[in-house]
Amino acid sequence: MTTKSGSAVKVLFVTTELAPFSKVGGLGDVAGSLPKALKQAGVDVRVVTPAWPGVLEKVAGSGVKTTTVKTKVYAAYDWRIHSAEVIKANVEGVTTYFLKAEDYTGSQYPYQLNFWTASPFAVFCMQALELKDAIDWEPDIYHCHDWTSAFLPCALAWHRHYRQTGGKSIMTLHNVAYQGIFEPSPFLEASGLEPWSFSSSTMEFYGQVNLLKGGIVAATAVSTVSPTYANEIQTYESTRELSGILYHQRSKLRGIINGLDTKFWDPAGDKAIPKNFSVKDLKGKAECKKELLKRAGLDPKTKDPVIVCVSRLVEQKGFDMVFNAAHQIAETGAKLLILGSGQDWIENGILQAQEANPDSIKLFKGYDEPLSHLMYAGGDIFLMPSVFEPCGLSQMISMRYGTVPVVREVGGLRDTVFDVDRPEGGNGFTFQTCDVDGMMWALRRAVERYNDNKDEWKKIMLEGMSEDFTWDKSAGQYKAMYEDLMQ
Ligand code: ADP
Ligand code: GLC
């Protein structure tokens, strides 16, 4: 792709998560895999991200070589200069800059937001805007992700200095429910934003600062991670009251479905699972199931289906339905294994379900990347009953590993999982009603199909395993969006 002057369009990914070095959820996966696909599609893309605690150690551990850029980057914020060292690396062909500074020694994802915990995210955005001077490469477009980098479009629109630079920005919404909301004082004075940045049509939100709202209004274009979610957020309550703003901004909003790093998530080459398998030879999957059941302390020879979940345990994911249905799930004979951590009330609900059904339910509490691979590989059914889901990567990963998804028809789940009982067939089981009955209707159908019709089950597994979850098509759509912005 080229600009008017004939050179490739230059895009800087501004992201606070970057798999495999730092990741809170799917945003990290996307930032770690989409740039590689964009590069292949001919976009001159580079990435900037904070060097949170442990990140540079992981980079070194992965064998990626780094160099320190001669010039530091500086940002004026809160009446002092914040500087960061720029550590440059080539991550699988993508030039990546890790910013190393005292500002990034705290939490990568603070759940309690206030001036102090939000400040590193504003500083990061300003340092990203300053990066061009340190590296002698100036982006045409800044591509930002969620509230954690939403200050950047705000700065380009309303900052005393940066608003004169004329930069373009894209705001990609991975989850509108998290908005970066906190007290305006002393942020407004400390940030260098003009006073008009804080009005009901800009960043102000019930008297608070709302970074995501500001980013949506200020960005040159907005995208979100599935076509269905792009429609839902214009009317849907899961936006926590930003739907009006999104409806108003709809002419600059588009939905582009996420892809996967299909080399990383590949049952045929995955080193984290005990036995590899593929569409051509499924045998290894049974070994993975045995190993998983052993890890759970359950009978590895069971003939019953194993239902798995790998998830953040937050309201969005619908786990209250799961623990409220625990008894009914146990009665189907299936085993239910959950890997996740998050809100206490959800963890406790699952633990109680486990106590009441020790032979069929098991919670692996925590965040465990290698175990997640074993769950995807060793499960028969992947349960994802989300209340809302911007895209969802887990259902796609599970399909790659031949684990048949049971999902609610919402957001990106609706765009990727299709019910096998449709006349034209499908790759999973879906339901609409967001309650235990709805979920059990789909889950029972899946368990029965597994028990009663092994040939059909295999066909469903193969259907999912053969889906194209690469980034190729979506990278083309992002490229088209960049092109539109360069007109
Ligand atoms: P979200 O971004 O809303 O959390 P996604 O489905 O888009 O949901 O992405 C979740 C990603 O995080 C997947 O790669 C999934 O495997 C991973 N993940 C979630 N919880 C855990 C966990 N407890 N341990 C390991 N990986 C997890
Ligand atoms: C968010 C969403 C998830 C999406 C991910 C990556 O965390 O909750 O649905 O897949 O971002 O875009």
PDB file of N, CA, C and O and ligand atoms in Angstrom, residues 17 19 23-30 146 174-175 178 225 258 260 264-265 309-314 316-317 338-342 364-373 375-376 382 384 386 388-397 413, ligand 1:
ATOM      1  N   GLU A  17      -0.195  -3.750  25.782  1.00  0.00           N
ATOM      2  CA  GLU A  17      -0.023  -5.208  25.934  1.00  0.00           C
ATOM      3  C   GLU A  17       0.574  -5.721  24.643  1.00  0.00           C
ATOM      4  O   GLU A  17       0.189  -5.268  23.561  1.00  0.00           O
ATOM      5  N   ALA A  19       1.668  -9.608  23.370  1.00  0.00           N
ATOM      6  CA  ALA A  19       1.993 -11.032  23.558  1.00  0.00           C
ATOM      7  C   ALA A  19       3.188 -11.374  22.667  1.00  0.00           C
ATOM      8  O   ALA A  19       3.304 -10.823  21.578  1.00  0.00           O
ATOM      9  N   LYS A  23       0.621  -9.512  28.576  1.00  0.00           N
ATOM     10  CA  LYS A  23      -0.738  -9.796  28.106  1.00  0.00           C
ATOM     11  C   LYS A  23      -1.700  -9.845  29.287  1.00  0.00           C
ATOM     12  O   LYS A  23      -1.428 -10.500  30.284  1.00  0.00           O
ATOM     13  N   VAL A  24      -2.790  -9.114  29.166  1.00  0.00           N
ATOM     14  CA  VAL A  24      -3.860  -9.213  30.161  1.00  0.00           C
ATOM     15  C   VAL A  24      -5.000 -10.032  29.561  1.00  0.00           C
ATOM     16  O   VAL A  24      -5.605 -10.860  30.225  1.00  0.00           O
ATOM     17  N   GLY A  25      -5.267  -9.796  28.288  1.00  0.00           N
ATOM     18  CA  GLY A  25      -6.332 -10.549  27.601  1.00  0.00           C
ATOM     19  C   GLY A  25      -6.045 -10.576  26.110  1.00  0.00           C
ATOM     20  O   GLY A  25      -4.885 -10.440  25.686  1.00  0.00           O
ATOM     21  N   GLY A  26      -7.097 -10.703  25.331  1.00  0.00           N
ATOM     22  CA  GLY A  26      -6.957 -10.865  23.885  1.00  0.00           C
ATOM     23  C   GLY A  26      -6.297  -9.686  23.181  1.00  0.00           C
ATOM     24  O   GLY A  26      -5.692  -9.865  22.114  1.00  0.00           O
ATOM     25  N   LEU A  27      -6.398  -8.486  23.758  1.00  0.00           N
ATOM     26  CA  LEU A  27      -5.742  -7.323  23.148  1.00  0.00           C
ATOM     27  C   LEU A  27      -4.246  -7.605  22.946  1.00  0.00           C
ATOM     28  O   LEU A  27      -3.663  -7.267  21.916  1.00  0.00           O
ATOM     29  N   GLY A  28      -3.627  -8.238  23.947  1.00  0.00           N
ATOM     30  CA  GLY A  28      -2.203  -8.579  23.858  1.00  0.00           C
ATOM     31  C   GLY A  28      -1.941  -9.524  22.699  1.00  0.00           C
ATOM     32  O   GLY A  28      -0.965  -9.362  21.954  1.00  0.00           O
ATOM     33  N   ASP A  29      -2.821 -10.508  22.510  1.00  0.00           N
ATOM     34  CA  ASP A  29      -2.671 -11.448  21.388  1.00  0.00           C
ATOM     35  C   ASP A  29      -2.758 -10.704  20.057  1.00  0.00           C
ATOM     36  O   ASP A  29      -1.988 -10.959  19.136  1.00  0.00           O
ATOM     37  N   VAL A  30      -3.735  -9.805  19.966  1.00  0.00           N
ATOM     38  CA  VAL A  30      -3.937  -9.077  18.707  1.00  0.00           C
ATOM     39  C   VAL A  30      -2.718  -8.208  18.404  1.00  0.00           C
ATOM     40  O   VAL A  30      -2.184  -8.232  17.283  1.00  0.00           O
ATOM     41  N   ASP A 146      -7.898   0.480  22.853  1.00  0.00           N
ATOM     42  CA  ASP A 146      -8.603   0.564  24.140  1.00  0.00           C
ATOM     43  C   ASP A 146      -8.199   1.797  24.961  1.00  0.00           C
ATOM     44  O   ASP A 146      -7.376   2.594  24.548  1.00  0.00           O
ATOM     45  N   HIS A 174     -11.381  -2.864  21.687  1.00  0.00           N
ATOM     46  CA  HIS A 174     -11.387  -4.299  21.980  1.00  0.00           C
ATOM     47  C   HIS A 174     -12.457  -4.608  23.018  1.00  0.00           C
ATOM     48  O   HIS A 174     -12.918  -5.737  23.122  1.00  0.00           O
ATOM     49  N   ASN A 175     -12.796  -3.618  23.822  1.00  0.00           N
ATOM     50  CA  ASN A 175     -13.833  -3.836  24.829  1.00  0.00           C
ATOM     51  C   ASN A 175     -14.312  -2.482  25.349  1.00  0.00           C
ATOM     52  O   ASN A 175     -13.592  -1.800  26.085  1.00  0.00           O
ATOM     53  N   TYR A 178     -14.593  -1.247  29.336  1.00  0.00           N
ATOM     54  CA  TYR A 178     -13.497  -0.673  30.136  1.00  0.00           C
ATOM     55  C   TYR A 178     -13.113   0.657  29.512  1.00  0.00           C
ATOM     56  O   TYR A 178     -12.683   0.708  28.360  1.00  0.00           O
ATOM     57  N   VAL A 225     -13.673  -5.050  16.997  1.00  0.00           N
ATOM     58  CA  VAL A 225     -13.063  -6.319  16.620  1.00  0.00           C
ATOM     59  C   VAL A 225     -14.025  -7.380  16.067  1.00  0.00           C
ATOM     60  O   VAL A 225     -13.630  -8.531  15.922  1.00  0.00           O
ATOM     61  N   ASN A 258     -11.149 -10.321  14.456  1.00  0.00           N
ATOM     62  CA  ASN A 258      -9.773 -10.700  14.805  1.00  0.00           C
ATOM     63  C   ASN A 258      -9.375 -12.002  14.125  1.00  0.00           C
ATOM     64  O   ASN A 258     -10.218 -12.847  13.826  1.00  0.00           O
ATOM     65  N   LEU A 260      -6.007 -15.109  14.384  1.00  0.00           N
ATOM     66  CA  LEU A 260      -5.125 -15.739  15.378  1.00  0.00           C
ATOM     67  C   LEU A 260      -3.726 -15.833  14.808  1.00  0.00           C
ATOM     68  O   LEU A 260      -3.547 -15.873  13.594  1.00  0.00           O
ATOM     69  N   PHE A 264       1.420 -20.040  16.215  1.00  0.00           N
ATOM     70  CA  PHE A 264       1.540 -20.217  17.666  1.00  0.00           C
ATOM     71  C   PHE A 264       0.465 -21.174  18.176  1.00  0.00           C
ATOM     72  O   PHE A 264       0.740 -22.062  18.980  1.00  0.00           O
ATOM     73  N   TRP A 265      -0.755 -20.979  17.706  1.00  0.00           N
ATOM     74  CA  TRP A 265      -1.867 -21.835  18.132  1.00  0.00           C
ATOM     75  C   TRP A 265      -2.058 -22.936  17.095  1.00  0.00           C
ATOM     76  O   TRP A 265      -2.923 -22.859  16.242  1.00  0.00           O
ATOM     77  N   CYS A 309     -13.125 -24.496  29.947  1.00  0.00           N
ATOM     78  CA  CYS A 309     -13.244 -23.043  29.827  1.00  0.00           C
ATOM     79  C   CYS A 309     -11.872 -22.458  30.147  1.00  0.00           C
ATOM     80  O   CYS A 309     -11.227 -22.901  31.101  1.00  0.00           O
ATOM     81  N   VAL A 310     -11.420 -21.496  29.359  1.00  0.00           N
ATOM     82  CA  VAL A 310     -10.186 -20.750  29.660  1.00  0.00           C
ATOM     83  C   VAL A 310     -10.589 -19.289  29.577  1.00  0.00           C
ATOM     84  O   VAL A 310     -10.968 -18.814  28.500  1.00  0.00           O
ATOM     85  N   SER A 311     -10.544 -18.589  30.714  1.00  0.00           N
ATOM     86  CA  SER A 311     -11.171 -17.272  30.676  1.00  0.00           C
ATOM     87  C   SER A 311     -10.766 -16.369  31.834  1.00  0.00           C
ATOM     88  O   SER A 311     -10.401 -16.855  32.906  1.00  0.00           O
ATOM     89  N   ARG A 312     -10.857 -15.065  31.587  1.00  0.00           N
ATOM     90  CA  ARG A 312     -10.886 -14.138  32.719  1.00  0.00           C
ATOM     91  C   ARG A 312     -12.228 -14.383  33.412  1.00  0.00           C
ATOM     92  O   ARG A 312     -13.255 -14.535  32.727  1.00  0.00           O
ATOM     93  N   LEU A 313     -12.226 -14.431  34.741  1.00  0.00           N
ATOM     94  CA  LEU A 313     -13.489 -14.682  35.446  1.00  0.00           C
ATOM     95  C   LEU A 313     -14.112 -13.345  35.840  1.00  0.00           C
ATOM     96  O   LEU A 313     -13.964 -12.879  36.965  1.00  0.00           O
ATOM     97  N   VAL A 314     -14.736 -12.719  34.861  1.00  0.00           N
ATOM     98  CA  VAL A 314     -15.387 -11.425  35.073  1.00  0.00           C
ATOM     99  C   VAL A 314     -16.817 -11.521  34.538  1.00  0.00           C
ATOM    100  O   VAL A 314     -17.138 -12.425  33.757  1.00  0.00           O
ATOM    101  N   GLN A 316     -18.554 -10.222  32.308  1.00  0.00           N
ATOM    102  CA  GLN A 316     -18.722 -10.315  30.853  1.00  0.00           C
ATOM    103  C   GLN A 316     -18.830 -11.759  30.363  1.00  0.00           C
ATOM    104  O   GLN A 316     -19.519 -12.048  29.391  1.00  0.00           O
ATOM    105  N   LYS A 317     -18.131 -12.666  31.044  1.00  0.00           N
ATOM    106  CA  LYS A 317     -17.961 -14.017  30.501  1.00  0.00           C
ATOM    107  C   LYS A 317     -19.091 -14.982  30.880  1.00  0.00           C
ATOM    108  O   LYS A 317     -19.084 -16.139  30.471  1.00  0.00           O
ATOM    109  N   ILE A 338     -12.230 -25.699  34.498  1.00  0.00           N
ATOM    110  CA  ILE A 338     -12.171 -24.262  34.243  1.00  0.00           C
ATOM    111  C   ILE A 338     -10.791 -23.733  34.619  1.00  0.00           C
ATOM    112  O   ILE A 338     -10.320 -23.979  35.735  1.00  0.00           O
ATOM    113  N   LEU A 339     -10.149 -23.019  33.699  1.00  0.00           N
ATOM    114  CA  LEU A 339      -8.898 -22.327  34.015  1.00  0.00           C
ATOM    115  C   LEU A 339      -9.184 -20.836  33.968  1.00  0.00           C
ATOM    116  O   LEU A 339      -9.626 -20.315  32.943  1.00  0.00           O
ATOM    117  N   GLY A 340      -8.949 -20.141  35.103  1.00  0.00           N
ATOM    118  CA  GLY A 340      -9.190 -18.708  35.070  1.00  0.00           C
ATOM    119  C   GLY A 340      -8.996 -18.055  36.413  1.00  0.00           C
ATOM    120  O   GLY A 340      -8.865 -18.718  37.446  1.00  0.00           O
ATOM    121  N   SER A 341      -8.967 -16.739  36.377  1.00  0.00           N
ATOM    122  CA  SER A 341      -8.947 -15.986  37.629  1.00  0.00           C
ATOM    123  C   SER A 341      -9.625 -14.655  37.370  1.00  0.00           C
ATOM    124  O   SER A 341      -9.790 -14.250  36.209  1.00  0.00           O
ATOM    125  N   GLY A 342     -10.029 -14.009  38.452  1.00  0.00           N
ATOM    126  CA  GLY A 342     -10.704 -12.731  38.277  1.00  0.00           C
ATOM    127  C   GLY A 342     -11.441 -12.329  39.527  1.00  0.00           C
ATOM    128  O   GLY A 342     -10.887 -12.368  40.629  1.00  0.00           O
ATOM    129  N   PHE A 364      -8.995 -24.678  37.941  1.00  0.00           N
ATOM    130  CA  PHE A 364      -7.566 -24.353  38.029  1.00  0.00           C
ATOM    131  C   PHE A 364      -7.522 -22.837  38.172  1.00  0.00           C
ATOM    132  O   PHE A 364      -7.778 -22.125  37.198  1.00  0.00           O
ATOM    133  N   LYS A 365      -7.209 -22.376  39.378  1.00  0.00           N
ATOM    134  CA  LYS A 365      -7.274 -20.936  39.603  1.00  0.00           C
ATOM    135  C   LYS A 365      -5.961 -20.288  39.184  1.00  0.00           C
ATOM    136  O   LYS A 365      -4.899 -20.762  39.550  1.00  0.00           O
ATOM    137  N   GLY A 366      -6.051 -19.223  38.408  1.00  0.00           N
ATOM    138  CA  GLY A 366      -4.837 -18.496  38.042  1.00  0.00           C
ATOM    139  C   GLY A 366      -4.714 -18.305  36.551  1.00  0.00           C
ATOM    140  O   GLY A 366      -5.609 -18.682  35.779  1.00  0.00           O
ATOM    141  N   TYR A 367      -3.614 -17.696  36.170  1.00  0.00           N
ATOM    142  CA  TYR A 367      -3.308 -17.468  34.759  1.00  0.00           C
ATOM    143  C   TYR A 367      -2.149 -18.386  34.411  1.00  0.00           C
ATOM    144  O   TYR A 367      -1.082 -18.294  35.003  1.00  0.00           O
ATOM    145  N   ASP A 368      -2.341 -19.316  33.493  1.00  0.00           N
ATOM    146  CA  ASP A 368      -1.329 -20.331  33.226  1.00  0.00           C
ATOM    147  C   ASP A 368      -1.317 -20.638  31.723  1.00  0.00           C
ATOM    148  O   ASP A 368      -2.142 -21.413  31.227  1.00  0.00           O
ATOM    149  N   GLU A 369      -0.400 -19.999  31.048  1.00  0.00           N
ATOM    150  CA  GLU A 369      -0.347 -20.129  29.577  1.00  0.00           C
ATOM    151  C   GLU A 369      -0.136 -21.590  29.132  1.00  0.00           C
ATOM    152  O   GLU A 369      -0.931 -22.102  28.328  1.00  0.00           O
ATOM    153  N   PRO A 370       0.882 -22.311  29.646  1.00  0.00           N
ATOM    154  CA  PRO A 370       1.054 -23.698  29.183  1.00  0.00           C
ATOM    155  C   PRO A 370      -0.177 -24.564  29.459  1.00  0.00           C
ATOM    156  O   PRO A 370      -0.596 -25.348  28.606  1.00  0.00           O
ATOM    157  N   LEU A 371      -0.782 -24.393  30.639  1.00  0.00           N
ATOM    158  CA  LEU A 371      -1.973 -25.193  30.944  1.00  0.00           C
ATOM    159  C   LEU A 371      -3.119 -24.846  29.984  1.00  0.00           C
ATOM    160  O   LEU A 371      -3.911 -25.716  29.595  1.00  0.00           O
ATOM    161  N   SER A 372      -3.180 -23.572  29.574  1.00  0.00           N
ATOM    162  CA  SER A 372      -4.261 -23.195  28.647  1.00  0.00           C
ATOM    163  C   SER A 372      -4.145 -24.019  27.355  1.00  0.00           C
ATOM    164  O   SER A 372      -5.148 -24.462  26.807  1.00  0.00           O
ATOM    165  N   HIS A 373      -2.920 -24.264  26.902  1.00  0.00           N
ATOM    166  CA  HIS A 373      -2.745 -25.073  25.677  1.00  0.00           C
ATOM    167  C   HIS A 373      -3.276 -26.496  25.886  1.00  0.00           C
ATOM    168  O   HIS A 373      -3.934 -27.063  25.013  1.00  0.00           O
ATOM    169  N   MET A 375      -5.568 -27.382  27.972  1.00  0.00           N
ATOM    170  CA  MET A 375      -7.039 -27.318  28.063  1.00  0.00           C
ATOM    171  C   MET A 375      -7.657 -27.294  26.661  1.00  0.00           C
ATOM    172  O   MET A 375      -8.599 -28.028  26.372  1.00  0.00           O
ATOM    173  N   TYR A 376      -7.091 -26.418  25.791  1.00  0.00           N
ATOM    174  CA  TYR A 376      -7.636 -26.347  24.425  1.00  0.00           C
ATOM    175  C   TYR A 376      -7.477 -27.692  23.708  1.00  0.00           C
ATOM    176  O   TYR A 376      -8.357 -28.127  22.983  1.00  0.00           O
ATOM    177  N   PHE A 382     -15.786 -26.696  24.278  1.00  0.00           N
ATOM    178  CA  PHE A 382     -15.314 -25.433  24.871  1.00  0.00           C
ATOM    179  C   PHE A 382     -16.532 -24.568  25.169  1.00  0.00           C
ATOM    180  O   PHE A 382     -17.293 -24.230  24.259  1.00  0.00           O
ATOM    181  N   MET A 384     -18.325 -21.118  26.332  1.00  0.00           N
ATOM    182  CA  MET A 384     -18.091 -19.663  26.392  1.00  0.00           C
ATOM    183  C   MET A 384     -19.442 -18.946  26.344  1.00  0.00           C
ATOM    184  O   MET A 384     -19.878 -18.485  25.284  1.00  0.00           O
ATOM    185  N   SER A 386     -20.701 -16.057  27.022  1.00  0.00           N
ATOM    186  CA  SER A 386     -20.518 -14.626  27.313  1.00  0.00           C
ATOM    187  C   SER A 386     -21.819 -13.820  27.292  1.00  0.00           C
ATOM    188  O   SER A 386     -22.688 -14.036  26.450  1.00  0.00           O
ATOM    189  N   PHE A 388     -21.580 -10.493  26.853  1.00  0.00           N
ATOM    190  CA  PHE A 388     -21.198  -9.790  25.616  1.00  0.00           C
ATOM    191  C   PHE A 388     -19.779 -10.201  25.280  1.00  0.00           C
ATOM    192  O   PHE A 388     -19.024 -10.636  26.153  1.00  0.00           O
ATOM    193  N   GLU A 389     -19.423 -10.102  24.014  1.00  0.00           N
ATOM    194  CA  GLU A 389     -18.082 -10.542  23.594  1.00  0.00           C
ATOM    195  C   GLU A 389     -17.661  -9.787  22.341  1.00  0.00           C
ATOM    196  O   GLU A 389     -18.134 -10.088  21.240  1.00  0.00           O
ATOM    197  N   PRO A 390     -16.791  -8.796  22.488  1.00  0.00           N
ATOM    198  CA  PRO A 390     -16.386  -8.000  21.325  1.00  0.00           C
ATOM    199  C   PRO A 390     -15.921  -8.872  20.150  1.00  0.00           C
ATOM    200  O   PRO A 390     -16.370  -8.689  19.028  1.00  0.00           O
ATOM    201  N   CYS A 391     -15.021  -9.798  20.410  1.00  0.00           N
ATOM    202  CA  CYS A 391     -14.665 -10.770  19.374  1.00  0.00           C
ATOM    203  C   CYS A 391     -14.566 -12.151  20.015  1.00  0.00           C
ATOM    204  O   CYS A 391     -15.337 -13.041  19.727  1.00  0.00           O
ATOM    205  N   GLY A 392     -13.600 -12.286  20.933  1.00  0.00           N
ATOM    206  CA  GLY A 392     -13.322 -13.599  21.513  1.00  0.00           C
ATOM    207  C   GLY A 392     -12.293 -14.303  20.648  1.00  0.00           C
ATOM    208  O   GLY A 392     -12.463 -14.412  19.423  1.00  0.00           O
ATOM    209  N   LEU A 393     -11.223 -14.720  21.280  1.00  0.00           N
ATOM    210  CA  LEU A 393     -10.203 -15.502  20.576  1.00  0.00           C
ATOM    211  C   LEU A 393     -10.297 -16.958  21.005  1.00  0.00           C
ATOM    212  O   LEU A 393     -10.016 -17.872  20.226  1.00  0.00           O
ATOM    213  N   SER A 394     -10.713 -17.177  22.261  1.00  0.00           N
ATOM    214  CA  SER A 394     -10.687 -18.528  22.826  1.00  0.00           C
ATOM    215  C   SER A 394     -11.518 -19.516  22.014  1.00  0.00           C
ATOM    216  O   SER A 394     -11.108 -20.664  21.834  1.00  0.00           O
ATOM    217  N   GLN A 395     -12.672 -19.073  21.522  1.00  0.00           N
ATOM    218  CA  GLN A 395     -13.505 -20.000  20.745  1.00  0.00           C
ATOM    219  C   GLN A 395     -12.810 -20.390  19.457  1.00  0.00           C
ATOM    220  O   GLN A 395     -12.950 -21.517  18.974  1.00  0.00           O
ATOM    221  N   MET A 396     -12.006 -19.464  18.907  1.00  0.00           N
ATOM    222  CA  MET A 396     -11.296 -19.781  17.656  1.00  0.00           C
ATOM    223  C   MET A 396     -10.132 -20.725  17.960  1.00  0.00           C
ATOM    224  O   MET A 396      -9.877 -21.680  17.224  1.00  0.00           O
ATOM    225  N   ILE A 397      -9.428 -20.448  19.070  1.00  0.00           N
ATOM    226  CA  ILE A 397      -8.312 -21.332  19.451  1.00  0.00           C
ATOM    227  C   ILE A 397      -8.851 -22.740  19.673  1.00  0.00           C
ATOM    228  O   ILE A 397      -8.296 -23.726  19.194  1.00  0.00           O
ATOM    229  N   LEU A 413     -18.660 -13.889  18.781  1.00  0.00           N
ATOM    230  CA  LEU A 413     -19.021 -15.315  18.856  1.00  0.00           C
ATOM    231  C   LEU A 413     -20.033 -15.618  17.747  1.00  0.00           C
ATOM    232  O   LEU A 413     -20.001 -16.671  17.118  1.00  0.00           O
TER     233      LEU A 413
HETATM  234  P1  ADP B   1     -10.601 -11.485  26.572  1.00  0.00           P
HETATM  235  O1  ADP B   1      -9.625 -10.679  25.792  1.00  0.00           O
HETATM  236  O2  ADP B   1     -11.913 -10.823  26.767  1.00  0.00           O
HETATM  237  O3  ADP B   1     -10.036 -11.986  27.851  1.00  0.00           O
HETATM  238  P2  ADP B   1     -10.330 -13.402  24.381  1.00  0.00           P
HETATM  239  O4  ADP B   1     -11.047 -14.671  24.105  1.00  0.00           O
HETATM  240  O5  ADP B   1     -10.263 -12.417  23.277  1.00  0.00           O
HETATM  241  O6  ADP B   1     -10.966 -12.786  25.694  1.00  0.00           O
HETATM  242  O7  ADP B   1      -8.805 -13.690  24.738  1.00  0.00           O
HETATM  243  C1  ADP B   1      -8.419 -14.322  25.903  1.00  0.00           C
HETATM  244  C2  ADP B   1      -6.986 -14.758  25.765  1.00  0.00           C
HETATM  245  O8  ADP B   1      -6.431 -14.891  27.071  1.00  0.00           O
HETATM  246  C3  ADP B   1      -6.863 -16.122  25.099  1.00  0.00           C
HETATM  247  O9  ADP B   1      -5.607 -16.200  24.448  1.00  0.00           O
HETATM  248  C4  ADP B   1      -6.909 -17.068  26.315  1.00  0.00           C
HETATM  249  O10 ADP B   1      -6.291 -18.302  26.036  1.00  0.00           O
HETATM  250  C5  ADP B   1      -6.127 -16.262  27.334  1.00  0.00           C
HETATM  251  N1  ADP B   1      -6.488 -16.557  28.731  1.00  0.00           N
HETATM  252  C6  ADP B   1      -7.581 -16.132  29.406  1.00  0.00           C
HETATM  253  N2  ADP B   1      -7.552 -16.578  30.683  1.00  0.00           N
HETATM  254  C7  ADP B   1      -6.426 -17.307  30.809  1.00  0.00           C
HETATM  255  C8  ADP B   1      -5.822 -18.029  31.896  1.00  0.00           C
HETATM  256  N3  ADP B   1      -6.401 -18.075  33.079  1.00  0.00           N
HETATM  257  N4  ADP B   1      -4.649 -18.653  31.668  1.00  0.00           N
HETATM  258  C9  ADP B   1      -4.062 -18.588  30.449  1.00  0.00           C
HETATM  259  N5  ADP B   1      -4.570 -17.928  29.391  1.00  0.00           N
HETATM  260  C10 ADP B   1      -5.735 -17.290  29.565  1.00  0.00           C
END
